[in-house]
Amino acid sequence: MKLIDVTNSHIDLVTEQLGNTDANFIKVYTLGPTTVIFSGAPTHEDVLLLNKNRNIKNAEIKYAIDNILETTLDQVDIIHAPNIVELSVLVKQ
């Protein structure tokens, strides 16, 4: 799997999220056919995995936890929905 930064192609999304959430930064990546939105706020970091054609694979979830959030599975809250997975971790202050 290879993570490719495509943030510059999603300026409207980034601008809207920064203006309407507590996020300090937003990064948008592709992980093959899956879009990955990584946001960070003072108290938490979130990763949203989206794939319009299929459910998110466990390998993609593990990759995001290991390589984007850089934490362990037991530290992450995971919400599954069809074609979407949200990963959230509290930031240590």
mmCIF file of N, CA, C and O in Angstrom:
data_model
loop_
_atom_site.group_PDB
_atom_site.id
_atom_site.type_symbol
_atom_site.label_atom_id
_atom_site.label_comp_id
_atom_site.label_asym_id
_atom_site.label_seq_id
_atom_site.Cartn_x
_atom_site.Cartn_y
_atom_site.Cartn_z
ATOM 1 N N MET A 1 0.842 -1.180 0.000
ATOM 2 C CA MET A 1 0.000 0.000 0.000
ATOM 3 C C MET A 1 0.885 1.240 0.000
ATOM 4 O O MET A 1 1.918 1.255 0.645
ATOM 5 N N LYS A 2 0.432 2.225 -0.734
ATOM 6 C CA LYS A 2 1.183 3.480 -0.811
ATOM 7 C C LYS A 2 0.236 4.646 -0.574
ATOM 8 O O LYS A 2 -0.806 4.762 -1.195
ATOM 9 N N LEU A 3 0.617 5.508 0.331
ATOM 10 C CA LEU A 3 -0.157 6.690 0.692
ATOM 11 C C LEU A 3 0.327 7.864 -0.161
ATOM 12 O O LEU A 3 1.509 8.192 -0.155
ATOM 13 N N ILE A 4 -0.598 8.471 -0.914
ATOM 14 C CA ILE A 4 -0.253 9.597 -1.787
ATOM 15 C C ILE A 4 -1.007 10.837 -1.315
ATOM 16 O O ILE A 4 -2.232 10.810 -1.185
ATOM 17 N N ASP A 5 -0.270 11.915 -1.065
ATOM 18 C CA ASP A 5 -0.861 13.172 -0.604
ATOM 19 C C ASP A 5 -1.540 13.883 -1.771
ATOM 20 O O ASP A 5 -0.891 14.243 -2.747
ATOM 21 N N VAL A 6 -2.860 14.071 -1.671
ATOM 22 C CA VAL A 6 -3.641 14.760 -2.712
ATOM 23 C C VAL A 6 -4.387 15.960 -2.121
ATOM 24 O O VAL A 6 -5.400 16.393 -2.653
ATOM 25 N N THR A 7 -3.868 16.501 -1.032
ATOM 26 C CA THR A 7 -4.524 17.615 -0.337
ATOM 27 C C THR A 7 -4.802 18.779 -1.270
ATOM 28 O O THR A 7 -5.885 19.370 -1.236
ATOM 29 N N ASN A 8 -3.853 19.118 -2.133
ATOM 30 C CA ASN A 8 -4.017 20.266 -3.029
ATOM 31 C C ASN A 8 -5.176 20.094 -4.006
ATOM 32 O O ASN A 8 -5.688 21.079 -4.536
ATOM 33 N N SER A 9 -5.621 18.870 -4.231
ATOM 34 C CA SER A 9 -6.750 18.613 -5.123
ATOM 35 C C SER A 9 -8.097 18.739 -4.411
ATOM 36 O O SER A 9 -9.139 18.595 -5.039
ATOM 37 N N HIS A 10 -8.069 18.981 -3.109
ATOM 38 C CA HIS A 10 -9.299 19.045 -2.307
ATOM 39 C C HIS A 10 -9.364 20.318 -1.474
ATOM 40 O O HIS A 10 -9.748 20.293 -0.297
ATOM 41 N N ILE A 11 -9.024 21.438 -2.071
ATOM 42 C CA ILE A 11 -8.957 22.719 -1.357
ATOM 43 C C ILE A 11 -10.305 23.094 -0.737
ATOM 44 O O ILE A 11 -10.366 23.583 0.393
ATOM 45 N N ASP A 12 -11.415 22.873 -1.452
ATOM 46 C CA ASP A 12 -12.737 23.216 -0.911
ATOM 47 C C ASP A 12 -13.038 22.422 0.355
ATOM 48 O O ASP A 12 -13.525 22.975 1.339
ATOM 49 N N LEU A 13 -12.755 21.127 0.334
ATOM 50 C CA LEU A 13 -12.970 20.278 1.508
ATOM 51 C C LEU A 13 -12.120 20.755 2.682
ATOM 52 O O LEU A 13 -12.617 20.904 3.804
ATOM 53 N N VAL A 14 -10.859 21.009 2.424
ATOM 54 C CA VAL A 14 -9.940 21.449 3.485
ATOM 55 C C VAL A 14 -10.401 22.780 4.073
ATOM 56 O O VAL A 14 -10.479 22.939 5.297
ATOM 57 N N THR A 15 -10.745 23.718 3.221
ATOM 58 C CA THR A 15 -11.190 25.039 3.679
ATOM 59 C C THR A 15 -12.458 24.930 4.519
ATOM 60 O O THR A 15 -12.563 25.545 5.582
ATOM 61 N N GLU A 16 -13.411 24.127 4.059
ATOM 62 C CA GLU A 16 -14.663 23.954 4.799
ATOM 63 C C GLU A 16 -14.425 23.307 6.157
ATOM 64 O O GLU A 16 -14.965 23.749 7.171
ATOM 65 N N GLN A 17 -13.610 22.274 6.197
ATOM 66 C CA GLN A 17 -13.342 21.586 7.456
ATOM 67 C C GLN A 17 -12.602 22.488 8.447
ATOM 68 O O GLN A 17 -12.920 22.491 9.632
ATOM 69 N N LEU A 18 -11.625 23.226 7.963
ATOM 70 C CA LEU A 18 -10.890 24.125 8.857
ATOM 71 C C LEU A 18 -11.782 25.239 9.391
ATOM 72 O O LEU A 18 -11.618 25.689 10.519
ATOM 73 N N GLY A 19 -12.747 25.679 8.589
ATOM 74 C CA GLY A 19 -13.642 26.758 8.996
ATOM 75 C C GLY A 19 -14.780 26.311 9.899
ATOM 76 O O GLY A 19 -15.344 27.127 10.627
ATOM 77 N N ASN A 20 -15.136 25.020 9.858
ATOM 78 C CA ASN A 20 -16.330 24.572 10.575
ATOM 79 C C ASN A 20 -16.083 23.505 11.639
ATOM 80 O O ASN A 20 -17.039 22.981 12.215
ATOM 81 N N THR A 21 -14.831 23.179 11.886
ATOM 82 C CA THR A 21 -14.516 22.196 12.932
ATOM 83 C C THR A 21 -13.404 22.757 13.812
ATOM 84 O O THR A 21 -12.874 23.830 13.553
ATOM 85 N N ASP A 22 -13.022 21.997 14.816
ATOM 86 C CA ASP A 22 -11.927 22.423 15.690
ATOM 87 C C ASP A 22 -10.563 21.978 15.163
ATOM 88 O O ASP A 22 -9.554 22.105 15.845
ATOM 89 N N ALA A 23 -10.507 21.497 13.935
ATOM 90 C CA ALA A 23 -9.260 20.991 13.362
ATOM 91 C C ALA A 23 -8.244 22.098 13.131
ATOM 92 O O ALA A 23 -8.593 23.200 12.726
ATOM 93 N N ASN A 24 -6.979 21.769 13.414
ATOM 94 C CA ASN A 24 -5.854 22.668 13.131
ATOM 95 C C ASN A 24 -5.272 22.395 11.752
ATOM 96 O O ASN A 24 -4.667 23.263 11.153
ATOM 97 N N PHE A 25 -5.409 21.149 11.299
ATOM 98 C CA PHE A 25 -4.896 20.783 9.979
ATOM 99 C C PHE A 25 -5.749 19.671 9.382
ATOM 100 O O PHE A 25 -6.381 18.909 10.092
ATOM 101 N N ILE A 26 -5.748 19.618 8.057
ATOM 102 C CA ILE A 26 -6.440 18.584 7.297
ATOM 103 C C ILE A 26 -5.487 18.127 6.200
ATOM 104 O O ILE A 26 -4.914 18.959 5.493
ATOM 105 N N LYS A 27 -5.303 16.830 6.063
ATOM 106 C CA LYS A 27 -4.526 16.257 4.969
ATOM 107 C C LYS A 27 -5.416 15.246 4.267
ATOM 108 O O LYS A 27 -6.164 14.515 4.925
ATOM 109 N N VAL A 28 -5.349 15.201 2.947
ATOM 110 C CA VAL A 28 -6.125 14.242 2.170
ATOM 111 C C VAL A 28 -5.142 13.372 1.390
ATOM 112 O O VAL A 28 -4.219 13.882 0.749
ATOM 113 N N TYR A 29 -5.344 12.061 1.480
ATOM 114 C CA TYR A 29 -4.481 11.090 0.820
ATOM 115 C C TYR A 29 -5.331 10.110 0.017
ATOM 116 O O TYR A 29 -6.530 9.976 0.255
ATOM 117 N N THR A 30 -4.681 9.410 -0.893
ATOM 118 C CA THR A 30 -5.286 8.224 -1.478
ATOM 119 C C THR A 30 -4.454 7.035 -1.015
ATOM 120 O O THR A 30 -3.239 7.119 -0.850
ATOM 121 N N LEU A 31 -5.140 5.955 -0.784
ATOM 122 C CA LEU A 31 -4.522 4.684 -0.426
ATOM 123 C C LEU A 31 -5.126 3.683 -1.399
ATOM 124 O O LEU A 31 -6.140 3.062 -1.111
ATOM 125 N N GLY A 32 -4.541 3.633 -2.602
ATOM 126 C CA GLY A 32 -5.175 2.879 -3.685
ATOM 127 C C GLY A 32 -6.498 3.553 -4.013
ATOM 128 O O GLY A 32 -6.565 4.771 -4.170
ATOM 129 N N PRO A 33 -7.593 2.785 -4.070
ATOM 130 C CA PRO A 33 -8.895 3.367 -4.401
ATOM 131 C C PRO A 33 -9.610 4.019 -3.219
ATOM 132 O O PRO A 33 -10.715 4.524 -3.357
ATOM 133 N N THR A 34 -8.983 4.030 -2.063
ATOM 134 C CA THR A 34 -9.589 4.566 -0.845
ATOM 135 C C THR A 34 -9.074 5.979 -0.576
ATOM 136 O O THR A 34 -7.877 6.235 -0.657
ATOM 137 N N THR A 35 -9.995 6.894 -0.267
ATOM 138 C CA THR A 35 -9.634 8.254 0.116
ATOM 139 C C THR A 35 -9.472 8.290 1.632
ATOM 140 O O THR A 35 -10.292 7.745 2.368
ATOM 141 N N VAL A 36 -8.411 8.945 2.075
ATOM 142 C CA VAL A 36 -8.089 9.039 3.502
ATOM 143 C C VAL A 36 -8.026 10.510 3.877
ATOM 144 O O VAL A 36 -7.257 11.269 3.287
ATOM 145 N N ILE A 37 -8.844 10.912 4.853
ATOM 146 C CA ILE A 37 -8.837 12.297 5.335
ATOM 147 C C ILE A 37 -8.324 12.275 6.770
ATOM 148 O O ILE A 37 -8.925 11.652 7.643
ATOM 149 N N PHE A 38 -7.214 12.951 6.982
ATOM 150 C CA PHE A 38 -6.559 12.995 8.292
ATOM 151 C C PHE A 38 -6.689 14.406 8.839
ATOM 152 O O PHE A 38 -6.301 15.375 8.188
ATOM 153 N N SER A 39 -7.281 14.528 10.028
ATOM 154 C CA SER A 39 -7.429 15.845 10.644
ATOM 155 C C SER A 39 -6.910 15.806 12.071
ATOM 156 O O SER A 39 -6.999 14.788 12.754
ATOM 157 N N GLY A 40 -6.376 16.931 12.488
ATOM 158 C CA GLY A 40 -5.856 17.044 13.839
ATOM 159 C C GLY A 40 -6.402 18.265 14.530
ATOM 160 O O GLY A 40 -6.509 19.336 13.939
ATOM 161 N N ALA A 41 -6.779 18.081 15.784
ATOM 162 C CA ALA A 41 -7.276 19.157 16.634
ATOM 163 C C ALA A 41 -6.480 19.115 17.932
ATOM 164 O O ALA A 41 -5.728 18.171 18.172
ATOM 165 N N PRO A 42 -6.639 20.123 18.782
ATOM 166 C CA PRO A 42 -5.863 20.139 20.029
ATOM 167 C C PRO A 42 -6.070 18.902 20.914
ATOM 168 O O PRO A 42 -5.151 18.488 21.603
ATOM 169 N N THR A 43 -7.252 18.301 20.878
ATOM 170 C CA THR A 43 -7.542 17.188 21.785
ATOM 171 C C THR A 43 -7.635 15.824 21.120
ATOM 172 O O THR A 43 -7.684 14.810 21.801
ATOM 173 N N HIS A 44 -7.679 15.779 19.792
ATOM 174 C CA HIS A 44 -7.839 14.489 19.115
ATOM 175 C C HIS A 44 -7.335 14.549 17.680
ATOM 176 O O HIS A 44 -7.191 15.624 17.098
ATOM 177 N N GLU A 45 -7.057 13.371 17.124
ATOM 178 C CA GLU A 45 -6.741 13.223 15.715
ATOM 179 C C GLU A 45 -7.708 12.205 15.143
ATOM 180 O O GLU A 45 -8.038 11.214 15.796
ATOM 181 N N ASP A 46 -8.178 12.452 13.915
ATOM 182 C CA ASP A 46 -9.147 11.576 13.276
ATOM 183 C C ASP A 46 -8.677 11.211 11.880
ATOM 184 O O ASP A 46 -8.086 12.030 11.180
ATOM 185 N N VAL A 47 -8.996 9.975 11.494
ATOM 186 C CA VAL A 47 -8.774 9.521 10.128
ATOM 187 C C VAL A 47 -10.098 8.974 9.629
ATOM 188 O O VAL A 47 -10.731 8.156 10.289
ATOM 189 N N LEU A 48 -10.511 9.452 8.467
ATOM 190 C CA LEU A 48 -11.721 8.974 7.821
ATOM 191 C C LEU A 48 -11.295 8.253 6.553
ATOM 192 O O LEU A 48 -10.593 8.834 5.714
ATOM 193 N N LEU A 49 -11.673 6.982 6.432
ATOM 194 C CA LEU A 49 -11.371 6.194 5.242
ATOM 195 C C LEU A 49 -12.663 6.031 4.449
ATOM 196 O O LEU A 49 -13.673 5.587 5.009
ATOM 197 N N LEU A 50 -12.636 6.389 3.169
ATOM 198 C CA LEU A 50 -13.824 6.349 2.315
ATOM 199 C C LEU A 50 -13.527 5.574 1.043
ATOM 200 O O LEU A 50 -12.499 5.800 0.412
ATOM 201 N N ASN A 51 -14.449 4.701 0.667
ATOM 202 C CA ASN A 51 -14.347 4.011 -0.609
ATOM 203 C C ASN A 51 -15.756 3.866 -1.157
ATOM 204 O O ASN A 51 -16.595 3.206 -0.542
ATOM 205 N N LYS A 52 -16.037 4.485 -2.281
ATOM 206 C CA LYS A 52 -17.390 4.498 -2.836
ATOM 207 C C LYS A 52 -17.829 3.149 -3.367
ATOM 208 O O LYS A 52 -19.016 2.911 -3.527
ATOM 209 N N ASN A 53 -16.884 2.247 -3.640
ATOM 210 C CA ASN A 53 -17.212 0.988 -4.300
ATOM 211 C C ASN A 53 -17.255 -0.240 -3.396
ATOM 212 O O ASN A 53 -17.807 -1.264 -3.790
ATOM 213 N N ARG A 54 -16.663 -0.154 -2.218
ATOM 214 C CA ARG A 54 -16.618 -1.325 -1.345
ATOM 215 C C ARG A 54 -16.392 -0.889 0.106
ATOM 216 O O ARG A 54 -16.070 0.270 0.367
ATOM 217 N N ASN A 55 -16.560 -1.835 1.012
ATOM 218 C CA ASN A 55 -16.263 -1.557 2.413
ATOM 219 C C ASN A 55 -14.752 -1.444 2.604
ATOM 220 O O ASN A 55 -13.961 -1.967 1.808
ATOM 221 N N ILE A 56 -14.358 -0.781 3.658
ATOM 222 C CA ILE A 56 -12.946 -0.589 3.981
ATOM 223 C C ILE A 56 -12.369 -1.916 4.492
ATOM 224 O O ILE A 56 -12.979 -2.599 5.314
ATOM 225 N N LYS A 57 -11.185 -2.254 4.015
ATOM 226 C CA LYS A 57 -10.530 -3.501 4.407
ATOM 227 C C LYS A 57 -9.794 -3.329 5.729
ATOM 228 O O LYS A 57 -9.311 -2.239 6.060
ATOM 229 N N ASN A 58 -9.691 -4.426 6.486
ATOM 230 C CA ASN A 58 -8.966 -4.393 7.753
ATOM 231 C C ASN A 58 -7.509 -3.985 7.554
ATOM 232 O O ASN A 58 -6.931 -3.299 8.398
ATOM 233 N N ALA A 59 -6.902 -4.367 6.444
ATOM 234 C CA ALA A 59 -5.511 -3.991 6.164
ATOM 235 C C ALA A 59 -5.374 -2.474 6.008
ATOM 236 O O ALA A 59 -4.363 -1.894 6.419
ATOM 237 N N GLU A 60 -6.393 -1.825 5.440
ATOM 238 C CA GLU A 60 -6.371 -0.363 5.293
ATOM 239 C C GLU A 60 -6.499 0.306 6.658
ATOM 240 O O GLU A 60 -5.835 1.317 6.931
ATOM 241 N N ILE A 61 -7.339 -0.245 7.521
ATOM 242 C CA ILE A 61 -7.491 0.290 8.877
ATOM 243 C C ILE A 61 -6.174 0.165 9.630
ATOM 244 O O ILE A 61 -5.703 1.122 10.245
ATOM 245 N N LYS A 62 -5.558 -1.011 9.568
ATOM 246 C CA LYS A 62 -4.282 -1.227 10.253
ATOM 247 C C LYS A 62 -3.208 -0.282 9.708
ATOM 248 O O LYS A 62 -2.434 0.289 10.472
ATOM 249 N N TYR A 63 -3.166 -0.103 8.394
ATOM 250 C CA TYR A 63 -2.188 0.789 7.779
ATOM 251 C C TYR A 63 -2.362 2.212 8.300
ATOM 252 O O TYR A 63 -1.387 2.884 8.642
ATOM 253 N N ALA A 64 -3.601 2.683 8.371
ATOM 254 C CA ALA A 64 -3.874 4.042 8.858
ATOM 255 C C ALA A 64 -3.473 4.203 10.320
ATOM 256 O O ALA A 64 -2.898 5.224 10.704
ATOM 257 N N ILE A 65 -3.767 3.203 11.128
ATOM 258 C CA ILE A 65 -3.407 3.272 12.554
ATOM 259 C C ILE A 65 -1.884 3.294 12.710
ATOM 260 O O ILE A 65 -1.342 4.107 13.459
ATOM 261 N N ASP A 66 -1.196 2.428 11.989
ATOM 262 C CA ASP A 66 0.264 2.320 12.112
ATOM 263 C C ASP A 66 1.007 3.499 11.497
ATOM 264 O O ASP A 66 1.974 4.000 12.073
ATOM 265 N N ASN A 67 0.566 3.957 10.324
ATOM 266 C CA ASN A 67 1.358 4.912 9.554
ATOM 267 C C ASN A 67 0.866 6.356 9.582
ATOM 268 O O ASN A 67 1.636 7.265 9.298
ATOM 269 N N ILE A 68 -0.403 6.560 9.898
ATOM 270 C CA ILE A 68 -0.913 7.935 9.962
ATOM 271 C C ILE A 68 -1.051 8.366 11.412
ATOM 272 O O ILE A 68 -0.494 9.378 11.827
ATOM 273 N N LEU A 69 -1.797 7.606 12.187
ATOM 274 C CA LEU A 69 -1.979 7.961 13.601
ATOM 275 C C LEU A 69 -0.767 7.587 14.444
ATOM 276 O O LEU A 69 -0.566 8.134 15.524
ATOM 277 N N GLU A 70 0.020 6.647 13.958
ATOM 278 C CA GLU A 70 1.228 6.183 14.649
ATOM 279 C C GLU A 70 0.941 5.801 16.093
ATOM 280 O O GLU A 70 1.567 6.301 17.032
ATOM 281 N N THR A 71 -0.037 4.920 16.256
ATOM 282 C CA THR A 71 -0.418 4.446 17.575
ATOM 283 C C THR A 71 -0.785 2.972 17.475
ATOM 284 O O THR A 71 -0.507 2.336 16.461
ATOM 285 N N THR A 72 -1.397 2.449 18.516
ATOM 286 C CA THR A 72 -1.795 1.045 18.529
ATOM 287 C C THR A 72 -3.311 0.925 18.502
ATOM 288 O O THR A 72 -4.032 1.864 18.862
ATOM 289 N N LEU A 73 -3.782 -0.223 18.102
ATOM 290 C CA LEU A 73 -5.210 -0.473 17.963
ATOM 291 C C LEU A 73 -5.977 -0.198 19.246
ATOM 292 O O LEU A 73 -7.076 0.357 19.211
ATOM 293 N N ASP A 74 -5.406 -0.526 20.397
ATOM 294 C CA ASP A 74 -6.119 -0.343 21.667
ATOM 295 C C ASP A 74 -6.289 1.125 22.064
ATOM 296 O O ASP A 74 -7.067 1.436 22.955
ATOM 297 N N GLN A 75 -5.610 2.039 21.386
ATOM 298 C CA GLN A 75 -5.730 3.469 21.673
ATOM 299 C C GLN A 75 -6.744 4.182 20.773
ATOM 300 O O GLN A 75 -7.005 5.367 20.939
ATOM 301 N N VAL A 76 -7.320 3.437 19.813
ATOM 302 C CA VAL A 76 -8.140 4.043 18.761
ATOM 303 C C VAL A 76 -9.606 3.660 18.925
ATOM 304 O O VAL A 76 -9.930 2.497 19.148
ATOM 305 N N ASP A 77 -10.492 4.657 18.818
ATOM 306 C CA ASP A 77 -11.934 4.406 18.719
ATOM 307 C C ASP A 77 -12.247 4.241 17.240
ATOM 308 O O ASP A 77 -11.875 5.092 16.422
ATOM 309 N N ILE A 78 -12.953 3.155 16.901
ATOM 310 C CA ILE A 78 -13.252 2.849 15.510
ATOM 311 C C ILE A 78 -14.759 2.808 15.314
ATOM 312 O O ILE A 78 -15.469 2.124 16.052
ATOM 313 N N ILE A 79 -15.231 3.533 14.312
ATOM 314 C CA ILE A 79 -16.651 3.518 13.943
ATOM 315 C C ILE A 79 -16.738 3.010 12.507
ATOM 316 O O ILE A 79 -16.146 3.600 11.596
ATOM 317 N N HIS A 80 -17.470 1.897 12.327
ATOM 318 C CA HIS A 80 -17.667 1.305 11.002
ATOM 319 C C HIS A 80 -19.033 1.701 10.459
ATOM 320 O O HIS A 80 -20.018 1.681 11.186
ATOM 321 N N ALA A 81 -19.088 2.001 9.181
ATOM 322 C CA ALA A 81 -20.333 2.217 8.445
ATOM 323 C C ALA A 81 -20.082 1.685 7.035
ATOM 324 O O ALA A 81 -18.929 1.467 6.657
ATOM 325 N N PRO A 82 -21.128 1.457 6.262
ATOM 326 C CA PRO A 82 -20.892 0.987 4.897
ATOM 327 C C PRO A 82 -19.989 1.947 4.122
ATOM 328 O O PRO A 82 -20.249 3.148 4.072
ATOM 329 N N ASN A 83 -18.899 1.418 3.610
ATOM 330 C CA ASN A 83 -17.937 2.149 2.775
ATOM 331 C C ASN A 83 -17.166 3.242 3.512
ATOM 332 O O ASN A 83 -16.433 4.001 2.888
ATOM 333 N N ILE A 84 -17.321 3.343 4.823
ATOM 334 C CA ILE A 84 -16.645 4.387 5.612
ATOM 335 C C ILE A 84 -16.174 3.791 6.947
ATOM 336 O O ILE A 84 -16.893 3.031 7.582
ATOM 337 N N VAL A 85 -14.989 4.192 7.372
ATOM 338 C CA VAL A 85 -14.509 3.883 8.718
ATOM 339 C C VAL A 85 -13.904 5.159 9.285
ATOM 340 O O VAL A 85 -13.140 5.850 8.606
ATOM 341 N N GLU A 86 -14.258 5.477 10.528
ATOM 342 C CA GLU A 86 -13.664 6.618 11.212
ATOM 343 C C GLU A 86 -12.796 6.101 12.351
ATOM 344 O O GLU A 86 -13.234 5.285 13.156
ATOM 345 N N LEU A 87 -11.568 6.593 12.400
ATOM 346 C CA LEU A 87 -10.628 6.265 13.465
ATOM 347 C C LEU A 87 -10.364 7.536 14.243
ATOM 348 O O LEU A 87 -10.109 8.587 13.658
ATOM 349 N N SER A 88 -10.429 7.451 15.562
ATOM 350 C CA SER A 88 -10.203 8.631 16.388
ATOM 351 C C SER A 88 -9.309 8.260 17.565
ATOM 352 O O SER A 88 -9.486 7.217 18.187
ATOM 353 N N VAL A 89 -8.371 9.137 17.871
ATOM 354 C CA VAL A 89 -7.465 8.924 18.996
ATOM 355 C C VAL A 89 -7.324 10.241 19.763
ATOM 356 O O VAL A 89 -7.260 11.308 19.160
ATOM 357 N N LEU A 90 -7.318 10.139 21.073
ATOM 358 C CA LEU A 90 -7.110 11.321 21.906
ATOM 359 C C LEU A 90 -5.643 11.712 21.884
ATOM 360 O O LEU A 90 -4.760 10.848 21.908
ATOM 361 N N VAL A 91 -5.369 13.004 21.833
ATOM 362 C CA VAL A 91 -4.008 13.511 21.849
ATOM 363 C C VAL A 91 -3.593 13.683 23.293
ATOM 364 O O VAL A 91 -4.313 14.278 24.093
ATOM 365 N N LYS A 92 -2.420 13.172 23.610
ATOM 366 C CA LYS A 92 -1.902 13.313 24.977
ATOM 367 C C LYS A 92 -1.431 14.746 25.174
ATOM 368 O O LYS A 92 -0.693 15.302 24.366
ATOM 369 N N GLN A 93 -1.879 15.351 26.264
ATOM 370 C CA GLN A 93 -1.550 16.742 26.518
ATOM 371 C C GLN A 93 -0.471 16.870 27.558
ATOM 372 O O GLN A 93 -0.293 16.194 28.438
#
